[in-house]
Amino acid sequence: AAKGEGRGCVRTFNRSMMLLIEQRESLRRSLRLALERRELLLEYQPLLRSSGQIVGFEALLRWDHPEIGRITPNVFIPIAESDGLMEEIGRWVLEEACRQAMTWPDSLNVAVNLSPAQFLGGSITDVVAQVIDSTGINAGRIELEITESVLLEETVDNLDTLNTLNVLGIRISLDDFGTRYSSLSYLKNFPFDSLKIDKYFIQDIEKEHKSQTIARAIIAMAHGLDMMVTAEGVETAMQARWLINEGCDILQGYHLGRPMSAEKARIFASKARAPRRRRERIN
Ligand code: C2E
Ligand code: MG
Ligand code: MG
Ligand code: MG
C-alpha cells in the first residue's frame, strides 16, 4: 500500500483482526453446543481401488452453523482441539461413521480421522472397543487415520496404543504423509497398514518431475514395508492414470467422487460390485 494509506490500513487491519477474534470467540461458544444441537454431520468420500472397485469411504466432519452455514473442519477442529472438545466430538464421529457403515455392504470399510487430542487422551482404545460393541461392526472394517503430528512423541504409550488397536483388528493409516515432520523412524517402529500421500504431491503429478519422484519413492517405500498406498486429492483422469501406472493401490479425490451425504453414500455403496470376501489388507 502507498505510504499515505498507512493509517487507514492499520485501522482496517485492526478492525479485521478484531472481527476475526470476535468470530473465533463466537464460534468457540457455539461449538460447545453444536454437538447437542445436532449441527455436526459427516460426509463420506469414496476410496477406490485402481481397478475401480470401491473399498470404502472416508468420513469427513462438517459443521452446519445456523447463521454462518457449513464450516470446514480446518476452521473448527483447531478450536475444538484447543477447547478440549475434540475427545467428545471424535467419539461421536467414530460412532456415527460406524453406524453408517453398518448400512453398507459389509465388504466396505470406513476410514475415520483421529485428532492428536483423542490419541493422547489415552482412552482411544476403550472408545474404539465401546463403539465396536455398540454398533456391532466388524473391527476389520475400521481404518483409523492419524497424522504425523500425533506421533511427534514416539513414546512407548503411543506404540502400545497402536499395537492394541492392531490386535483389535483395526487398521491404521498415516494421513497427509510427507507434508510435515516427516521422520522415517516411526515407519520402522509403528505397525501402519497404509500411507496416504498428501494431495500436495498429487496436484501437479502429471507434469512436475519433483512430485513424480517423491510419489514414486513413497509408493516403493510403502510397498517394501508391506503397506498399502492411497493417493488423496486426485482431481483429474491424467493424475489417476499416472498413479495407477505407478502401482498406487487406492485413489481418493474429486475425480473419483466428492464427499457426499450419508444418504448418497448409501446409494453409492449399494451399487458397489460385491467382491469376494477375502481377508486382505485393504485401505
Ligand atoms: P484429510 O483427512 O487429509 O481429508 C482429505 C481432505 O481433502 C478433505 O478435506 C477432503 O474433502 C479433501 N479432498 C478430497 N478430495 C479432494 C480433491 O480432489 N481435491 C482437493 N483439493 N481436496 C480434496 P476436508 O473434508 O475439508 O477435511 C480437511 C481435514 O480436516 C481432513 O484432512 C482431516 O485432517 C480433518 N478432518 C476431517 N474430518 C475429521 C474428523 O472427523 N476428525 C478429525 N480429527 N479430523 C478431521
Ligand atoms: Mg484423512
Ligand atoms: Mg490427508
Ligand atoms: Mg489434510
Tab-separated table of C-alpha atoms and ligand atoms in Angstrom:
chain	number	residue	atom	x	y	z
A	1	ALA	CA	0.000	0.000	0.000
A	2	ALA	CA	1.127	3.578	-0.577
A	3	LYS	CA	2.581	5.362	2.400
A	4	GLY	CA	-0.275	7.842	2.626
A	5	GLU	CA	-2.703	4.980	3.183
A	6	GLY	CA	-0.738	3.774	6.172
A	7	ARG	CA	-3.096	4.887	8.885
A	8	GLY	CA	-6.181	3.625	7.086
A	9	CYS	CA	-4.504	0.291	6.519
A	10	VAL	CA	-3.682	-0.055	10.174
A	11	ARG	CA	-7.222	0.786	11.142
A	12	THR	CA	-8.623	-1.728	8.617
A	13	PHE	CA	-6.154	-4.319	9.756
A	14	ASN	CA	-7.117	-3.807	13.390
A	15	ARG	CA	-10.776	-3.956	12.545
A	16	SER	CA	-10.477	-7.176	10.589
A	17	MET	CA	-8.298	-8.617	13.318
A	18	MET	CA	-10.954	-7.714	15.845
A	19	LEU	CA	-13.605	-9.281	13.645
A	20	LEU	CA	-11.556	-12.447	13.356
A	21	ILE	CA	-11.067	-12.633	17.092
A	22	GLU	CA	-14.734	-11.976	17.749
A	23	GLN	CA	-15.708	-14.595	15.195
A	24	ARG	CA	-13.419	-17.108	16.762
A	25	GLU	CA	-14.836	-16.352	20.203
A	26	SER	CA	-18.372	-16.722	18.975
A	27	LEU	CA	-17.503	-19.932	17.118
A	28	ARG	CA	-15.922	-21.245	20.277
A	29	ARG	CA	-19.094	-20.598	22.248
A	30	SER	CA	-21.434	-22.124	19.683
A	31	LEU	CA	-19.172	-25.131	19.084
A	32	ARG	CA	-19.737	-26.182	22.687
A	33	LEU	CA	-23.432	-26.549	21.845
A	34	ALA	CA	-23.079	-27.845	18.294
A	35	LEU	CA	-22.977	-31.493	19.243
A	36	GLU	CA	-26.145	-31.462	21.332
A	37	ARG	CA	-27.898	-29.254	18.779
A	38	ARG	CA	-27.035	-31.847	16.138
A	39	GLU	CA	-25.257	-29.319	13.933
A	40	LEU	CA	-22.316	-31.641	13.305
A	41	LEU	CA	-22.567	-34.129	10.487
A	42	LEU	CA	-20.420	-36.437	8.428
A	43	GLU	CA	-19.879	-36.645	4.714
A	44	TYR	CA	-18.368	-39.691	3.084
A	45	GLN	CA	-15.823	-39.721	0.279
A	46	PRO	CA	-15.300	-42.946	-1.681
A	47	LEU	CA	-11.961	-44.751	-1.729
A	48	LEU	CA	-11.442	-46.699	-4.929
A	49	ARG	CA	-9.017	-49.440	-5.814
A	50	SER	CA	-7.028	-48.908	-9.022
A	51	SER	CA	-9.360	-51.458	-10.659
A	52	GLY	CA	-12.234	-49.079	-9.947
A	53	GLN	CA	-13.703	-51.273	-7.243
A	54	ILE	CA	-14.899	-49.395	-4.189
A	55	VAL	CA	-13.015	-50.169	-0.991
A	56	GLY	CA	-14.951	-47.942	1.393
A	57	PHE	CA	-15.401	-44.333	2.423
A	58	GLU	CA	-13.554	-41.754	4.500
A	59	ALA	CA	-15.814	-39.975	6.988
A	60	LEU	CA	-15.294	-36.192	6.937
A	61	LEU	CA	-16.684	-33.912	9.603
A	62	ARG	CA	-18.747	-30.787	8.842
A	63	TRP	CA	-20.488	-28.194	10.946
A	64	ASP	CA	-23.771	-26.698	9.752
A	65	HIS	CA	-23.780	-23.461	11.712
A	66	PRO	CA	-27.301	-21.984	11.960
A	67	GLU	CA	-26.152	-18.496	10.846
A	68	ILE	CA	-22.858	-18.943	9.039
A	69	GLY	CA	-23.713	-22.092	7.125
A	70	ARG	CA	-21.389	-25.007	6.513
A	71	ILE	CA	-17.981	-24.672	8.141
A	72	THR	CA	-14.950	-26.696	7.061
A	73	PRO	CA	-13.120	-28.850	9.605
A	74	ASN	CA	-9.876	-26.968	9.023
A	75	VAL	CA	-11.554	-23.972	10.710
A	76	PHE	CA	-13.331	-25.528	13.671
A	77	ILE	CA	-11.248	-28.587	14.552
A	78	PRO	CA	-8.338	-26.439	15.793
A	79	ILE	CA	-10.832	-24.575	18.006
A	80	ALA	CA	-12.293	-27.835	19.259
A	81	GLU	CA	-8.788	-29.092	19.963
A	82	SER	CA	-7.724	-26.053	21.941
A	83	ASP	CA	-11.030	-26.037	23.808
A	84	GLY	CA	-10.768	-29.657	24.876
A	85	LEU	CA	-13.853	-30.628	22.875
A	86	MET	CA	-12.188	-32.943	20.428
A	87	GLU	CA	-12.331	-36.106	22.511
A	88	GLU	CA	-16.092	-35.885	22.764
A	89	ILE	CA	-16.583	-34.855	19.139
A	90	GLY	CA	-14.171	-37.541	17.982
A	91	ARG	CA	-16.063	-40.195	19.890
A	92	TRP	CA	-19.293	-39.089	18.227
A	93	VAL	CA	-17.597	-39.153	14.785
A	94	LEU	CA	-16.355	-42.705	15.264
A	95	GLU	CA	-19.709	-43.994	16.456
A	96	GLU	CA	-21.710	-42.203	13.761
A	97	ALA	CA	-19.336	-43.355	10.990
A	98	CYS	CA	-19.522	-46.977	12.148
A	99	ARG	CA	-23.311	-46.772	12.417
A	100	GLN	CA	-23.450	-45.579	8.809
A	101	ALA	CA	-21.012	-48.264	7.682
A	102	MET	CA	-23.412	-50.873	9.042
A	103	THR	CA	-25.881	-49.757	6.331
A	104	TRP	CA	-23.331	-50.530	3.568
A	105	PRO	CA	-22.393	-53.937	2.144
A	106	ASP	CA	-20.111	-55.494	4.739
A	107	SER	CA	-17.218	-55.693	2.289
A	108	LEU	CA	-16.830	-51.914	2.579
A	109	ASN	CA	-14.576	-50.181	5.072
A	110	VAL	CA	-14.897	-46.915	6.891
A	111	ALA	CA	-11.937	-44.595	7.475
A	112	VAL	CA	-12.088	-42.164	10.400
A	113	ASN	CA	-9.643	-39.353	11.203
A	114	LEU	CA	-8.233	-39.151	14.715
A	115	SER	CA	-7.020	-35.915	16.191
A	116	PRO	CA	-3.943	-35.704	18.415
A	117	ALA	CA	-6.169	-34.922	21.413
A	118	GLN	CA	-8.017	-38.197	21.020
A	119	PHE	CA	-4.858	-40.130	20.652
A	120	LEU	CA	-3.025	-38.531	23.530
A	121	GLY	CA	-6.033	-38.724	25.854
A	122	GLY	CA	-5.131	-42.368	26.237
A	123	SER	CA	-8.698	-43.647	26.130
A	124	ILE	CA	-8.882	-44.213	22.384
A	125	THR	CA	-8.577	-47.985	22.659
A	126	ASP	CA	-11.506	-48.078	25.121
A	127	VAL	CA	-13.544	-45.766	22.890
A	128	VAL	CA	-12.911	-47.971	19.864
A	129	ALA	CA	-13.826	-51.118	21.791
A	130	GLN	CA	-17.049	-49.470	23.019
A	131	VAL	CA	-18.017	-48.368	19.511
A	132	ILE	CA	-17.383	-51.842	18.109
A	133	ASP	CA	-19.617	-53.155	20.842
A	134	SER	CA	-22.430	-50.609	20.471
A	135	THR	CA	-22.592	-50.689	16.653
A	136	GLY	CA	-21.775	-54.366	16.117
A	137	ILE	CA	-19.299	-53.501	13.374
A	138	ASN	CA	-16.530	-55.904	12.433
A	139	ALA	CA	-13.294	-54.295	13.636
A	140	GLY	CA	-11.627	-55.282	10.369
A	141	ARG	CA	-13.782	-52.730	8.580
A	142	ILE	CA	-12.440	-49.781	10.594
A	143	GLU	CA	-9.455	-47.791	9.497
A	144	LEU	CA	-8.116	-45.008	11.696
A	145	GLU	CA	-6.204	-42.187	10.034
A	146	ILE	CA	-3.595	-40.394	12.059
A	147	THR	CA	-1.227	-37.653	11.025
A	148	GLU	CA	2.441	-37.387	11.745
A	149	SER	CA	1.841	-34.749	14.403
A	150	VAL	CA	0.129	-37.378	16.559
A	151	LEU	CA	3.351	-39.318	16.634
A	152	LEU	CA	5.760	-36.478	17.219
A	153	GLU	CA	6.484	-38.014	20.523
A	154	GLU	CA	7.422	-41.544	19.747
A	155	THR	CA	6.561	-42.757	23.192
A	156	VAL	CA	6.107	-46.254	24.474
A	157	ASP	CA	2.471	-45.282	25.163
A	158	ASN	CA	1.879	-44.415	21.523
A	159	LEU	CA	3.378	-47.683	20.416
A	160	ASP	CA	1.247	-49.533	22.967
A	161	THR	CA	-1.902	-47.826	21.748
A	162	LEU	CA	-1.198	-48.640	18.115
A	163	ASN	CA	-0.390	-52.230	18.950
A	164	THR	CA	-3.573	-52.616	20.992
A	165	LEU	CA	-5.637	-51.239	18.108
A	166	ASN	CA	-3.819	-53.611	15.782
A	167	VAL	CA	-4.664	-56.560	17.995
A	168	LEU	CA	-8.334	-55.491	17.916
A	169	GLY	CA	-8.094	-55.865	14.120
A	170	ILE	CA	-8.244	-52.129	13.380
A	171	ARG	CA	-6.165	-50.805	10.506
A	172	ILE	CA	-4.072	-47.686	10.933
A	173	SER	CA	-3.034	-45.354	8.167
A	174	LEU	CA	-0.671	-42.432	8.162
A	175	ASP	CA	-2.513	-39.427	6.701
A	176	ASP	CA	-1.034	-36.422	4.861
A	177	PHE	CA	2.200	-38.319	4.502
A	178	GLY	CA	5.188	-36.244	3.569
A	179	THR	CA	3.953	-32.789	4.478
A	180	ARG	CA	5.038	-32.022	7.987
A	181	TYR	CA	7.608	-33.536	10.251
A	182	SER	CA	8.386	-36.497	8.076
A	183	SER	CA	10.562	-38.644	10.220
A	184	LEU	CA	11.038	-42.086	8.799
A	185	SER	CA	11.846	-43.661	12.146
A	186	TYR	CA	8.224	-44.245	13.055
A	187	LEU	CA	7.704	-46.161	9.833
A	188	LYS	CA	10.167	-48.605	11.295
A	189	ASN	CA	8.603	-48.705	14.733
A	190	PHE	CA	4.848	-48.403	14.197
A	191	PRO	CA	2.609	-51.002	12.576
A	192	PHE	CA	0.938	-48.923	9.862
A	193	ASP	CA	-1.230	-50.623	7.303
A	194	SER	CA	-1.134	-47.835	4.782
A	195	LEU	CA	0.261	-44.453	3.833
A	196	LYS	CA	-1.805	-41.674	2.333
A	197	ILE	CA	0.192	-39.449	0.009
A	198	ASP	CA	-0.847	-35.861	0.651
A	199	LYS	CA	-2.646	-34.037	-2.132
A	200	TYR	CA	0.174	-31.507	-2.188
A	201	PHE	CA	2.259	-34.076	-4.080
A	202	ILE	CA	-0.625	-35.147	-6.304
A	203	GLN	CA	-1.803	-31.790	-7.622
A	204	ASP	CA	0.750	-31.462	-10.413
A	205	ILE	CA	1.911	-35.011	-10.629
A	206	GLU	CA	1.243	-35.463	-14.324
A	207	LYS	CA	3.605	-32.657	-15.278
A	208	GLU	CA	6.030	-31.991	-12.481
A	209	HIS	CA	9.140	-34.085	-12.181
A	210	LYS	CA	9.764	-33.479	-8.468
A	211	SER	CA	6.272	-34.538	-7.385
A	212	GLN	CA	6.601	-37.624	-9.550
A	213	THR	CA	9.888	-38.591	-7.970
A	214	ILE	CA	8.510	-38.113	-4.467
A	215	ALA	CA	5.306	-40.051	-5.164
A	216	ARG	CA	7.248	-42.882	-6.790
A	217	ALA	CA	9.597	-43.072	-3.812
A	218	ILE	CA	6.726	-43.130	-1.310
A	219	ILE	CA	4.970	-45.903	-3.246
A	220	ALA	CA	8.135	-48.002	-3.447
A	221	MET	CA	8.950	-47.466	0.219
A	222	ALA	CA	5.424	-48.295	1.377
A	223	HIS	CA	5.278	-51.464	-0.681
A	224	GLY	CA	8.701	-52.502	0.527
A	225	LEU	CA	7.425	-52.094	4.084
A	226	ASP	CA	4.305	-54.127	3.237
A	227	MET	CA	1.941	-51.162	3.393
A	228	MET	CA	-0.817	-50.067	1.029
A	229	VAL	CA	-0.634	-46.648	-0.616
A	230	THR	CA	-3.524	-44.242	-1.084
A	231	ALA	CA	-3.294	-41.060	-3.130
A	232	GLU	CA	-5.534	-38.235	-1.928
A	233	GLY	CA	-6.692	-35.230	-3.902
A	234	VAL	CA	-6.881	-36.977	-7.275
A	235	GLU	CA	-8.688	-34.410	-9.407
A	236	THR	CA	-8.033	-35.429	-12.999
A	237	ALA	CA	-8.089	-38.534	-15.165
A	238	MET	CA	-4.442	-37.931	-16.026
A	239	GLN	CA	-3.419	-37.946	-12.362
A	240	ALA	CA	-5.390	-41.148	-11.811
A	241	ARG	CA	-3.782	-42.813	-14.817
A	242	TRP	CA	-0.287	-41.803	-13.710
A	243	LEU	CA	-0.841	-43.136	-10.180
A	244	ILE	CA	-2.360	-46.428	-11.322
A	245	ASN	CA	0.522	-46.891	-13.715
A	246	GLU	CA	2.973	-46.389	-10.834
A	247	GLY	CA	1.254	-49.037	-8.721
A	248	CYS	CA	-0.661	-46.843	-6.284
A	249	ASP	CA	-3.261	-49.099	-4.612
A	250	ILE	CA	-6.135	-46.779	-3.666
A	251	LEU	CA	-7.312	-43.479	-5.130
A	252	GLN	CA	-9.347	-40.743	-3.465
A	253	GLY	CA	-10.337	-37.373	-4.876
A	254	TYR	CA	-12.881	-35.260	-6.699
A	255	HIS	CA	-12.195	-37.131	-9.936
A	256	LEU	CA	-13.444	-40.352	-8.332
A	257	GLY	CA	-16.098	-38.934	-6.029
A	258	ARG	CA	-16.648	-35.893	-3.860
A	259	PRO	CA	-17.517	-36.134	-0.190
A	260	MET	CA	-21.267	-36.864	-0.115
A	261	SER	CA	-24.132	-37.091	2.356
A	262	ALA	CA	-24.748	-40.307	4.282
A	263	GLU	CA	-27.801	-40.946	2.127
A	264	LYS	CA	-25.903	-40.563	-1.144
A	265	ALA	CA	-23.075	-42.712	0.205
A	266	ARG	CA	-25.548	-45.461	0.995
A	267	ILE	CA	-26.772	-45.449	-2.614
A	268	PHE	CA	-23.200	-45.264	-3.944
A	269	ALA	CA	-22.255	-48.191	-1.689
A	270	SER	CA	-25.214	-50.321	-2.723
A	271	LYS	CA	-24.083	-50.101	-6.340
A	272	ALA	CA	-20.642	-51.425	-5.436
A	273	ARG	CA	-19.609	-54.601	-7.163
A	274	ALA	CA	-19.655	-57.289	-4.499
A	275	PRO	CA	-16.076	-58.505	-4.180
A	276	ARG	CA	-15.110	-61.939	-2.974
A	277	ARG	CA	-14.740	-61.518	0.757
A	278	ARG	CA	-11.152	-62.432	1.455
A	279	ARG	CA	-9.144	-61.360	4.406
A	280	GLU	CA	-6.853	-58.924	2.780
A	281	ARG	CA	-5.453	-55.666	3.838
A	282	ILE	CA	-7.303	-53.005	2.020
A	283	ASN	CA	-7.180	-49.348	2.821
B	1	C2E	P1	-7.800	-35.261	5.351
B	1	C2E	O1	-8.062	-36.326	6.354
B	1	C2E	O2	-6.488	-35.287	4.661
B	1	C2E	O3	-9.007	-35.361	4.326
B	1	C2E	C1	-8.888	-35.092	2.963
B	1	C2E	C2	-9.344	-33.698	2.643
B	1	C2E	O4	-9.155	-33.456	1.260
B	1	C2E	C3	-10.833	-33.467	2.890
B	1	C2E	O5	-10.988	-32.100	3.241
B	1	C2E	C4	-11.427	-33.719	1.514
B	1	C2E	O6	-12.688	-33.112	1.328
B	1	C2E	C5	-10.370	-33.088	0.653
B	1	C2E	N1	-10.364	-33.611	-0.698
B	1	C2E	C6	-10.757	-34.818	-1.130
B	1	C2E	N2	-10.564	-34.956	-2.455
B	1	C2E	C7	-10.027	-33.800	-2.885
B	1	C2E	C8	-9.604	-33.319	-4.169
B	1	C2E	O7	-9.666	-34.000	-5.196
B	1	C2E	N3	-9.076	-32.055	-4.219
B	1	C2E	C9	-8.975	-31.276	-3.103
B	1	C2E	N4	-8.463	-30.054	-3.251
B	1	C2E	N5	-9.367	-31.692	-1.877
B	1	C2E	C10	-9.889	-32.945	-1.771
B	1	C2E	P2	-11.951	-31.662	4.416
B	1	C2E	O8	-13.175	-32.508	4.411
B	1	C2E	O9	-12.095	-30.192	4.345
B	1	C2E	O10	-11.131	-32.040	5.708
B	1	C2E	C11	-9.926	-31.404	5.998
B	1	C2E	C12	-9.184	-32.080	7.109
B	1	C2E	O11	-9.903	-31.964	8.333
B	1	C2E	C13	-9.006	-33.566	6.899
B	1	C2E	O12	-7.938	-33.810	6.024
B	1	C2E	C14	-8.725	-34.020	8.307
B	1	C2E	O13	-7.393	-33.803	8.650
B	1	C2E	C15	-9.601	-33.091	9.111
B	1	C2E	N6	-10.831	-33.814	9.475
B	1	C2E	C16	-11.946	-34.010	8.761
B	1	C2E	N7	-12.861	-34.723	9.463
B	1	C2E	C17	-12.273	-35.011	10.666
B	1	C2E	C18	-12.694	-35.732	11.840
B	1	C2E	O14	-13.779	-36.310	11.931
B	1	C2E	N8	-11.805	-35.769	12.891
B	1	C2E	C19	-10.588	-35.179	12.805
B	1	C2E	N9	-9.790	-35.277	13.889
B	1	C2E	N10	-10.164	-34.523	11.730
B	1	C2E	C20	-10.995	-34.431	10.662
B	2	MG	MG	-7.923	-38.306	6.392
B	3	MG	MG	-4.974	-36.375	4.168
B	4	MG	MG	-5.340	-32.930	5.189
